[in-house]
Tab-separated table of C-alpha atoms in Angstrom:
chain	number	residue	atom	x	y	z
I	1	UNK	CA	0.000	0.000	0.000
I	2	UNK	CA	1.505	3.778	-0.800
I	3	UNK	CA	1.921	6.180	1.729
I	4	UNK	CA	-1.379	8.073	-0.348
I	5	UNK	CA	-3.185	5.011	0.298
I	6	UNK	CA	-2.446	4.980	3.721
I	7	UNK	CA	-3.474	7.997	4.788
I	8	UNK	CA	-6.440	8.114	2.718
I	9	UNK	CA	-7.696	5.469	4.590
I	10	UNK	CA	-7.038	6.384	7.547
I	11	UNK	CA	-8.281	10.232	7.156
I	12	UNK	CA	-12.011	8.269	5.684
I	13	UNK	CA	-12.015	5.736	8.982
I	14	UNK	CA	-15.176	5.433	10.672
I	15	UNK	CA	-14.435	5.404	14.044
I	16	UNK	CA	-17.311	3.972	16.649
I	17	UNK	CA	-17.110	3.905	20.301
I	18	UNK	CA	-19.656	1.460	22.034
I	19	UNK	CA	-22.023	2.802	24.381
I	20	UNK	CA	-23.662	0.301	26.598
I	21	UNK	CA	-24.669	2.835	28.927
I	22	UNK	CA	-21.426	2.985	31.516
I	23	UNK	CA	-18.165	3.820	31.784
I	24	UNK	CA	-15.861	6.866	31.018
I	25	UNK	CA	-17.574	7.454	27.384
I	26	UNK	CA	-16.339	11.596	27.497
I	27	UNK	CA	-13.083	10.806	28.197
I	28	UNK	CA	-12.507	8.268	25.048
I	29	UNK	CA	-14.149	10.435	22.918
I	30	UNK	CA	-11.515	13.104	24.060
I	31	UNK	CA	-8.770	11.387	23.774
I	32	UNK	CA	-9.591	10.522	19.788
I	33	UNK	CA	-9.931	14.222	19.305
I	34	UNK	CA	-7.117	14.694	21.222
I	35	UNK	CA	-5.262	13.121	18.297
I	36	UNK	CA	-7.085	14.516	15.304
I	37	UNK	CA	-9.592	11.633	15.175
I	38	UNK	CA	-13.327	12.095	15.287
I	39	UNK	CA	-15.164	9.470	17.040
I	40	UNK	CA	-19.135	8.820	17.083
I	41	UNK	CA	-21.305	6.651	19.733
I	42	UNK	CA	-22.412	3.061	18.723
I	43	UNK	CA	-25.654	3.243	20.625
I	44	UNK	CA	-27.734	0.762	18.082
I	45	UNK	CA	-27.923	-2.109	16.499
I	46	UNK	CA	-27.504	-0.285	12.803
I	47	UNK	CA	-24.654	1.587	13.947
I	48	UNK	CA	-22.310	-1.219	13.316
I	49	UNK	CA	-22.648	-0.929	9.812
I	50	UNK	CA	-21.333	2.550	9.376
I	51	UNK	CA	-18.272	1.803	11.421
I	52	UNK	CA	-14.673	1.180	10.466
I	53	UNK	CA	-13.403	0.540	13.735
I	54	UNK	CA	-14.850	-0.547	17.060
I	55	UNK	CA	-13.974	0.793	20.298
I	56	UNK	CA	-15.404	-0.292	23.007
I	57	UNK	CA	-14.460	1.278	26.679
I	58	UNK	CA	-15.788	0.227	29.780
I	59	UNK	CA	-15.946	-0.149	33.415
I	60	UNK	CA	-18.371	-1.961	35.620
I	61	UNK	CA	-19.228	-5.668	36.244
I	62	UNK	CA	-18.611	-8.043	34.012
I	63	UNK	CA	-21.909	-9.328	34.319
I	64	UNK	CA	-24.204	-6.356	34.452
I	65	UNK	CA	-22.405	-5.548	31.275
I	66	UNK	CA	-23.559	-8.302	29.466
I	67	UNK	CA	-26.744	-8.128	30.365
I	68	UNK	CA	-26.900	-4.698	28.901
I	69	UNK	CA	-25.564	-5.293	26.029
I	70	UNK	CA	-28.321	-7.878	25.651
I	71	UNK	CA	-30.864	-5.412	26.156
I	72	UNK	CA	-29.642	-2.916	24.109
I	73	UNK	CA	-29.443	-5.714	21.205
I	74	UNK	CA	-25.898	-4.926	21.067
I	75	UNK	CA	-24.498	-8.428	21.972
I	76	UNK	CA	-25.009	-10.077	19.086
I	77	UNK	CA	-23.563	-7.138	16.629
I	78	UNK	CA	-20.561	-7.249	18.851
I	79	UNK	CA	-19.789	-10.781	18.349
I	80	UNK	CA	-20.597	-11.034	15.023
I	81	UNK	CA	-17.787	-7.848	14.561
I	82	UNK	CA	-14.733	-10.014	16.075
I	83	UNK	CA	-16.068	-13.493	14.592
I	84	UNK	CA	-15.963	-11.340	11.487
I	85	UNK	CA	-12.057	-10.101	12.654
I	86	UNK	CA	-12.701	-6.716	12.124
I	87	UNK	CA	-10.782	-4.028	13.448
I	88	UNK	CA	-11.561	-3.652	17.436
I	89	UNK	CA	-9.702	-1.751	20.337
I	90	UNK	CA	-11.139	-2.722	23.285
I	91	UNK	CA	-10.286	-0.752	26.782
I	92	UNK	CA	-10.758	-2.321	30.343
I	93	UNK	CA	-13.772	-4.117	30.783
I	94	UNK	CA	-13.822	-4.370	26.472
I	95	UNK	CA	-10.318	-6.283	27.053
I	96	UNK	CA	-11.929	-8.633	29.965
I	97	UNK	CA	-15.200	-9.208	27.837
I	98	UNK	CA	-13.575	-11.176	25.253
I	99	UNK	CA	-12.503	-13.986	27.448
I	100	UNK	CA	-14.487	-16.621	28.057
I	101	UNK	CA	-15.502	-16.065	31.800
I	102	UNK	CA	-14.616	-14.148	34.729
I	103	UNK	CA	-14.680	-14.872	38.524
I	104	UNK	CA	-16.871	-11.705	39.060
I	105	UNK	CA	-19.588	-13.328	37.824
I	106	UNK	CA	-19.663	-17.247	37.516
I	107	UNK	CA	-21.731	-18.573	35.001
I	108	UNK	CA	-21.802	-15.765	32.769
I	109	UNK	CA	-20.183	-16.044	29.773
I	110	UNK	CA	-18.164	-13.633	28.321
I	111	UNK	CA	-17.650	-13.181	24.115
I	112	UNK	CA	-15.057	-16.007	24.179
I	113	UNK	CA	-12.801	-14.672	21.054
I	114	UNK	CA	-10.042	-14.870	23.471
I	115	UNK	CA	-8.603	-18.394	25.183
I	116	UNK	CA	-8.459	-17.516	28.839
I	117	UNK	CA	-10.742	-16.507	31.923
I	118	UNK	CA	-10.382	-13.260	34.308
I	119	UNK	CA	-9.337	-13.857	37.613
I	120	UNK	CA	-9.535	-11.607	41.141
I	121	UNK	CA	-6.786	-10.284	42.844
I	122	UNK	CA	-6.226	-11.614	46.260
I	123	UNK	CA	-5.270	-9.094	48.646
I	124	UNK	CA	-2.158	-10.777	50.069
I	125	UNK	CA	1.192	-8.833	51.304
I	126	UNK	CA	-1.060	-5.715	51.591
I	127	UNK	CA	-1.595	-5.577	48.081
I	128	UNK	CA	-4.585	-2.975	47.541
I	129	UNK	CA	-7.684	-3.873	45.382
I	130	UNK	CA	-8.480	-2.447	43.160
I	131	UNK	CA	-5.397	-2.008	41.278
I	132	UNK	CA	-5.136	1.730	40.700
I	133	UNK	CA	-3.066	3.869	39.580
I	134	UNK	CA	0.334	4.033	37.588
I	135	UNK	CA	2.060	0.677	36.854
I	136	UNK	CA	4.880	-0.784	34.714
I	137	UNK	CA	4.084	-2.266	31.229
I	138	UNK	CA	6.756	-4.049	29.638
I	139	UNK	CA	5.949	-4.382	26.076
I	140	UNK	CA	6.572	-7.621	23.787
I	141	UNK	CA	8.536	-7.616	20.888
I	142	UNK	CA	6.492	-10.094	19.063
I	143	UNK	CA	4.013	-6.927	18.726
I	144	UNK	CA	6.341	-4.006	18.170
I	145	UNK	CA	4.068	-2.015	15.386
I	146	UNK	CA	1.775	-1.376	17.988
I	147	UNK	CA	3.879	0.416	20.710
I	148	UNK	CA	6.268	2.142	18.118
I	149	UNK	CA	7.069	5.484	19.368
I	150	UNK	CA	7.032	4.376	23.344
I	151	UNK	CA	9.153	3.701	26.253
I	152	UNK	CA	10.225	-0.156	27.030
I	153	UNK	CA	8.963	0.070	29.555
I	154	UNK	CA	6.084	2.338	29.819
I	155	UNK	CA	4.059	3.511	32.925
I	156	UNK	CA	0.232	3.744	31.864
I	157	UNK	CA	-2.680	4.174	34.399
I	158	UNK	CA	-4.818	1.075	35.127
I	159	UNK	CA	-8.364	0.754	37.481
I	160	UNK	CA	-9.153	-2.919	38.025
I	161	UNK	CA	-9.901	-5.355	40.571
I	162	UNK	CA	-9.763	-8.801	37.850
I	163	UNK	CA	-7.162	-9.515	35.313
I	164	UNK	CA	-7.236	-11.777	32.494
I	165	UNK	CA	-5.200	-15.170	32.716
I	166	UNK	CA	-4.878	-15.680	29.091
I	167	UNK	CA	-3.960	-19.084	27.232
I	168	UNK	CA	-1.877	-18.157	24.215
I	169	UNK	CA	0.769	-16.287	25.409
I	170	UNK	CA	1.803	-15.295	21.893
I	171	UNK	CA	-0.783	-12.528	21.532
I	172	UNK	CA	0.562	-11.060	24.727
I	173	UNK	CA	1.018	-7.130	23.632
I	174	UNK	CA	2.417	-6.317	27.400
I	175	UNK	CA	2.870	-7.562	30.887
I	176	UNK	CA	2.177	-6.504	34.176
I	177	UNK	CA	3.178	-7.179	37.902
I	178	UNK	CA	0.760	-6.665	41.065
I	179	UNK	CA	1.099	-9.510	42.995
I	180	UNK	CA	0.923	-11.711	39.913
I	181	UNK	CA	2.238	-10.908	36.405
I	182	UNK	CA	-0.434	-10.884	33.985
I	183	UNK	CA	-1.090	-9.868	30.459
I	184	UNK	CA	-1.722	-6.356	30.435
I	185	UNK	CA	-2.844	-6.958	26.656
I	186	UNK	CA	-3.304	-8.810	23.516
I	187	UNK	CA	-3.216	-8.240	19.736
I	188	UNK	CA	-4.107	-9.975	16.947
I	189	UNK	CA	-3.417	-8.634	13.010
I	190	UNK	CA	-6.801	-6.096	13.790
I	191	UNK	CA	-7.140	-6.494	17.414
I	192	UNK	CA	-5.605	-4.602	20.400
I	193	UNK	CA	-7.012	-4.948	23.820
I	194	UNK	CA	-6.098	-3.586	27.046
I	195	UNK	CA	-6.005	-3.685	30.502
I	196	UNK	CA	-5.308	0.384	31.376
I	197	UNK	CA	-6.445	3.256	30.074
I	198	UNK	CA	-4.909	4.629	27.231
I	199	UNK	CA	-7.246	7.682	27.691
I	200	UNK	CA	-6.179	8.309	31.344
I	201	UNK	CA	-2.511	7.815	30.469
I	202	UNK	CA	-1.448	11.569	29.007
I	203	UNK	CA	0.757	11.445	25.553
I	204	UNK	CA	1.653	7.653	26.208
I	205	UNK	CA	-2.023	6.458	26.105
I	206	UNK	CA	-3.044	9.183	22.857
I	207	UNK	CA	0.306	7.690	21.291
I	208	UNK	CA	-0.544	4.056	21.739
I	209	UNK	CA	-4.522	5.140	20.304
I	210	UNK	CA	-2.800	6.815	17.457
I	211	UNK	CA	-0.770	3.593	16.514
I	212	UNK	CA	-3.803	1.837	16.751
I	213	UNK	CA	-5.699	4.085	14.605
I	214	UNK	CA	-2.841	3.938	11.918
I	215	UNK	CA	-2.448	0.625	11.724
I	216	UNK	CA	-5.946	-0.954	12.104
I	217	UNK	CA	-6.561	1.396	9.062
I	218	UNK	CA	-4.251	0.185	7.022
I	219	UNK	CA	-5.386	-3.625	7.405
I	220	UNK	CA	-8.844	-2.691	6.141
């Protein structure tokens, strides 16, 4: 593909951000302006079909979650999207979703794109739940493209009390240590999920959005 290509693309990409009613919608929707993208809600159904790429943010209970996205008929676009592989970024509780299950809430299953279920912390040694705040994230080299342009390693700002234990450790993007290393993401060739907030996490977050952006555009 030509640079001309490229940016064409990327200039013309729909970009939709998943509203199932919670988390820190604003603040997403800020951080895409933030780096010259414009962004628009997926609040229906119909939306999905006008959308280049998916983000989906969120915070809350696994389980609640998917029960709203059930009502709002939004479940079934949303796994048709990644059976589909098409390009996703999914923040938080849109990282945690596409496991298979979580110990928040047993019997609930999650999307299951991903091999792997989300574990609690256990508050041993003092260790504080939830995990908030500023923490390491060493990055893997398998996935390079996607963290181009940061520190090895980086300090990004995470909110979570479960982490994903996941199967195939080759789509590990980054690791994490608190009180157990974990993956701190995953990515596939149009997939990139995470654990923190990129839009809480100042020029290292908008720089790891903008990467995303870039190169989930170019796989169209």
């Amino acid at each position: 593909m030509s640079d001309g290509a490229g940016q064409e693309k990327t200039g013309n990409l729909r970009l939709g951000v998943l509203d199932y009613g919670a988390g820190n919608l604003r603040s997403v929707l800020n951080a895409f302006t933030a780096i010259g993208r414009e962004a628009r809600l997926v609040v229906k159904p119909q939306d999905f079909q006008t959308t280049d790429l998916l983000v989906f943010p969120g915070q809350g209970a696994f389980g609640d979650s998917v029960r709203i996205l059930k009502e709002r008929a939004l479940w079934e676009p949303l796994r048709a999207w990644l059976k589909e592989d098409r390009p996703y970024v999914g923040i938080c509780l849109g990282y945690q979703l596409l496991f298979e299950s979580s110990e928040e809430c047993p019997g609930v299953d999650g999307l299951g794109v991903a091999a792997g279920r989300v574990r609690k912390f256990q508050a041993e040694d003092g260790l504080k739940i939830p995990h908030m705040g500023w923490n390491q994230v060493k990055w893997s080299e398998r996935h390079a493209e996607w963290w181009q342009g940061l520190p090895n390693p980086a300090h990004l700002y995470f909110v979570h009390s479960y982490y994903p234990e996941i199967e195939n450790p080759e789509e590990s993007l980054c690791q994490t240590d608190y009180g157990v290393t974990f993956a701190a993401g995953i990515a596939r060739e149009k997939l990139m999920a995470v654990q923190f907030h990129p839009e809480k996490s100042q020029e290292l977050g908008l720089k790891l959005l903008s990467n995303a952006v870039e190169i989930l555009a170019a796989r169209l």
